[in-house]
XYZ file of C-alpha atoms in Angstrom:
279
model
C 190.521 153.146 92.127
C 190.435 154.366 88.522
C 187.874 157.096 87.884
C 186.175 156.238 84.584
C 182.961 158.275 84.765
C 182.257 161.943 85.356
C 181.794 162.679 89.075
C 178.845 164.914 88.134
C 176.847 161.918 86.946
C 173.972 160.719 89.134
C 175.077 157.090 89.015
C 172.398 155.959 91.473
C 169.656 157.297 89.214
C 171.287 155.745 86.163
C 171.475 152.381 87.924
C 167.801 152.619 88.874
C 166.843 153.195 85.248
C 169.085 150.349 84.100
C 167.562 147.978 86.633
C 164.099 148.904 85.388
C 165.209 148.222 81.820
C 166.678 144.807 82.584
C 163.629 143.912 84.679
C 161.310 144.606 81.744
C 160.671 142.086 79.017
C 162.400 138.794 79.746
C 166.147 138.778 79.119
C 166.183 134.984 79.473
C 164.555 134.603 76.043
C 167.736 136.049 74.522
C 170.085 135.017 77.326
C 169.429 131.296 77.006
C 170.717 131.364 73.430
C 174.103 132.512 74.803
C 174.701 129.339 76.845
C 177.744 128.330 74.806
C 179.526 131.496 75.991
C 179.148 130.387 79.610
C 180.445 126.916 78.779
C 183.500 128.300 76.996
C 184.186 130.723 79.835
C 183.980 127.959 82.455
C 186.499 125.953 80.439
C 189.008 128.770 79.953
C 188.614 129.768 83.622
C 189.552 126.188 84.573
C 186.714 125.604 87.044
C 187.908 123.014 89.560
C 185.813 120.628 91.634
C 184.737 122.089 94.995
C 185.891 125.618 94.171
C 183.771 128.467 95.515
C 182.419 130.320 92.476
C 180.497 133.596 92.296
C 178.549 134.597 89.178
C 177.940 138.368 89.160
C 175.006 139.835 87.209
C 174.241 136.247 86.266
C 170.943 136.813 84.498
C 169.225 133.449 84.118
C 172.416 131.609 84.979
C 174.381 130.560 81.903
C 177.829 130.814 83.508
C 176.452 129.662 86.875
C 175.168 126.429 85.354
C 178.376 125.879 83.397
C 180.482 126.212 86.567
C 178.153 123.944 88.583
C 178.344 121.288 85.870
C 182.107 121.279 86.440
C 181.824 120.738 90.175
C 181.975 124.297 91.476
C 180.004 125.442 94.522
C 178.203 128.282 92.781
C 176.497 131.374 94.132
C 174.483 133.007 91.339
C 173.633 136.699 91.818
C 171.700 139.390 89.979
C 169.676 142.477 90.857
C 166.640 141.167 88.933
C 164.943 138.531 91.135
C 162.828 137.133 88.294
C 165.955 136.190 86.332
C 167.446 134.437 89.354
C 164.247 132.423 89.708
C 164.596 131.247 86.112
C 168.182 130.235 86.855
C 166.973 128.333 89.924
C 164.448 126.424 87.792
C 167.199 125.461 85.345
C 169.472 124.279 88.173
C 166.640 122.269 89.738
C 165.940 120.582 86.401
C 169.564 119.415 86.251
C 169.758 118.637 89.984
C 172.681 121.027 90.384
C 173.184 122.323 93.949
C 173.503 126.107 93.698
C 172.831 129.192 95.784
C 170.870 132.156 94.424
C 171.025 135.621 95.949
C 169.823 139.066 94.900
C 172.879 141.319 94.838
C 174.138 144.556 93.326
C 177.400 144.128 91.395
C 178.616 147.432 92.846
C 177.964 146.371 96.466
C 178.414 142.614 96.721
C 177.231 141.212 100.083
C 180.208 138.893 100.575
C 183.388 139.045 102.603
C 186.840 139.811 101.262
C 188.439 136.883 99.431
C 185.326 134.690 99.681
C 185.623 133.080 96.243
C 188.202 131.169 94.227
C 186.610 132.252 90.950
C 184.380 135.197 90.046
C 182.459 135.054 86.748
C 180.362 137.424 84.671
C 178.985 136.976 81.165
C 177.636 140.183 79.592
C 176.570 141.319 83.049
C 178.947 143.398 85.152
C 179.871 145.371 82.015
C 176.504 147.161 82.273
C 177.159 148.667 85.716
C 177.256 152.479 85.587
C 180.296 152.801 87.893
C 182.949 150.654 86.246
C 185.648 151.317 88.816
C 183.423 150.450 91.759
C 182.236 147.231 90.103
C 185.819 146.204 89.301
C 186.855 146.910 92.887
C 184.056 144.668 94.121
C 185.090 141.802 91.826
C 188.637 142.112 93.107
C 187.574 142.385 96.741
C 185.548 139.160 96.850
C 188.137 137.163 94.870
C 190.852 135.552 97.000
C 194.541 136.321 96.310
C 195.664 134.004 93.531
C 192.069 133.449 92.422
C 190.608 134.260 89.016
C 188.103 136.703 87.586
C 186.682 135.531 84.249
C 184.365 137.570 82.053
C 182.773 137.687 78.636
C 182.197 141.301 77.529
C 180.863 142.646 74.234
C 183.398 144.718 72.275
C 182.715 148.195 70.857
C 183.250 146.982 67.276
C 181.037 143.899 67.521
C 177.334 143.731 66.732
C 176.031 144.302 70.275
C 178.489 147.156 70.817
C 177.261 148.715 67.590
C 173.627 148.054 68.504
C 174.043 150.102 71.679
C 175.581 152.885 69.577
C 172.454 152.858 67.410
C 170.268 152.994 70.519
C 172.423 155.854 71.816
C 171.853 157.888 68.660
C 168.109 157.717 69.256
C 168.229 158.029 73.065
C 171.574 159.588 74.013
C 173.046 158.326 77.316
C 174.040 160.831 80.021
C 177.074 162.880 78.994
C 180.258 161.515 80.506
C 178.981 157.973 81.084
C 181.562 155.397 80.006
C 179.922 152.949 77.563
C 179.477 149.326 78.671
C 181.479 148.111 75.678
C 184.631 149.680 77.170
C 184.764 146.485 79.259
C 185.427 144.703 75.967
C 188.762 146.503 75.442
C 192.106 145.538 76.955
C 193.207 149.117 77.807
C 190.068 149.674 79.901
C 190.536 146.351 81.683
C 194.135 147.264 82.432
C 192.975 150.560 83.963
C 190.402 148.773 86.103
C 192.378 145.710 87.183
C 196.041 146.182 86.243
C 197.378 147.169 89.664
C 195.775 144.125 91.318
C 196.377 141.552 88.584
C 199.184 139.078 88.121
C 197.981 138.626 84.553
C 195.149 139.657 82.243
C 194.519 137.326 79.310
C 191.984 138.682 76.796
C 190.950 136.686 73.730
C 188.526 137.885 71.030
C 185.655 135.453 70.444
C 182.489 135.492 68.345
C 178.960 134.489 69.233
C 176.510 133.987 66.357
C 172.959 135.214 66.857
C 170.631 133.087 64.724
C 167.166 134.215 63.680
C 164.845 133.807 60.696
C 165.395 137.356 59.503
C 166.210 140.863 60.674
C 162.488 141.420 61.261
C 162.376 138.333 63.468
C 165.430 139.422 65.470
C 164.028 142.917 66.001
C 160.706 141.426 67.109
C 162.451 139.207 69.700
C 164.711 141.995 71.003
C 161.878 144.533 71.050
C 159.668 142.138 72.993
C 162.141 140.653 75.451
C 165.527 142.452 75.577
C 164.975 145.209 78.146
C 167.163 148.051 76.787
C 165.751 147.642 73.263
C 162.197 147.353 74.540
C 162.605 150.503 76.655
C 164.099 152.418 73.713
C 161.141 151.627 71.461
C 158.665 152.436 74.235
C 160.287 155.835 74.855
C 160.179 157.006 71.232
C 157.249 158.470 69.296
C 156.003 156.383 66.396
C 158.053 158.073 63.655
C 161.329 157.840 65.588
C 160.576 154.257 66.633
C 160.136 153.434 62.940
C 163.536 154.995 62.222
C 165.131 152.975 65.035
C 163.585 149.835 63.539
C 165.076 150.727 60.158
C 168.506 151.452 61.633
C 168.576 148.161 63.548
C 167.552 146.231 60.442
C 170.335 147.915 58.460
C 172.846 146.989 61.158
C 171.715 143.372 61.193
C 171.925 143.098 57.403
C 175.410 144.643 57.514
C 176.607 142.003 59.986
C 174.636 139.120 58.456
C 177.032 136.276 57.705
C 174.653 133.556 56.605
C 171.273 134.890 55.633
C 171.797 134.412 51.908
C 173.732 131.128 51.891
C 170.654 129.154 50.817
C 168.181 131.191 48.779
C 164.607 130.657 49.822
C 165.417 129.632 53.378
C 164.938 131.758 56.479
C 168.412 132.298 57.942
C 169.947 135.343 59.584
C 173.350 134.775 61.212
C 174.731 137.820 63.032
C 178.274 137.364 64.398
C 178.910 139.464 67.498
C 182.440 139.849 68.800
C 183.119 139.636 72.518
C 186.239 139.562 74.656
C 186.878 136.463 76.784
C 188.924 137.543 79.794
C 190.733 135.704 82.576
C 192.371 137.842 85.275
C 194.587 136.243 87.899
C 194.282 138.130 91.178
C 197.469 139.337 92.842
């Protein structure tokens, strides 16, 4: 196992706070807009009919649904029950047979080698103990199987957004940032010894909102970590966070001024699309 966080960190307490953050608001409001990422990941992971597929930290089920649409027998997991219920409603609407189970990405309740394919889109990257989470992904994936992930990069918009949040509410010293999962060297540290191959391809997802104010309103209302950051700050510092996020969005904006007079903010956010073949 590769040690990637300080042993002095209280990882259990950090996880508890993270779970509270992701349970607040309603991540599905933002998560549903990311559906295309799950579809692309299911394609590059080559989901095959009747394969056993596990989606880890699935949220409201984007990758789960994409794999089920391609004939996989999908188990969708998350540690936020309310998000799993939203995924279940989506699967029921499409008449897709799927299993849903509350599970911690760092302690998956499945046997060794249980799955042909293990997926995660912007989920497992937020675990506090990266090495333990990677070990769990490897453990439940059969030899010769695949682990496929979509992880935000440090340089992309979401990676930079978490840096802005960190300036206002610094994370515990020594905690490896989630965006490290969006870098090939970190993935090689976590998986290299147990991987036949690691294929990592930069991709871009475009967030689309009316304006920076609109995007901040949505994230502040529904995206747990942003909501918690605003709630934790006094009014003057919350106003500064608002200003810093707006500046970041305007800096990344790729389409807001294409048609003067129209409401259009397009924020490209880089992520890494990863397929690991298990040794």
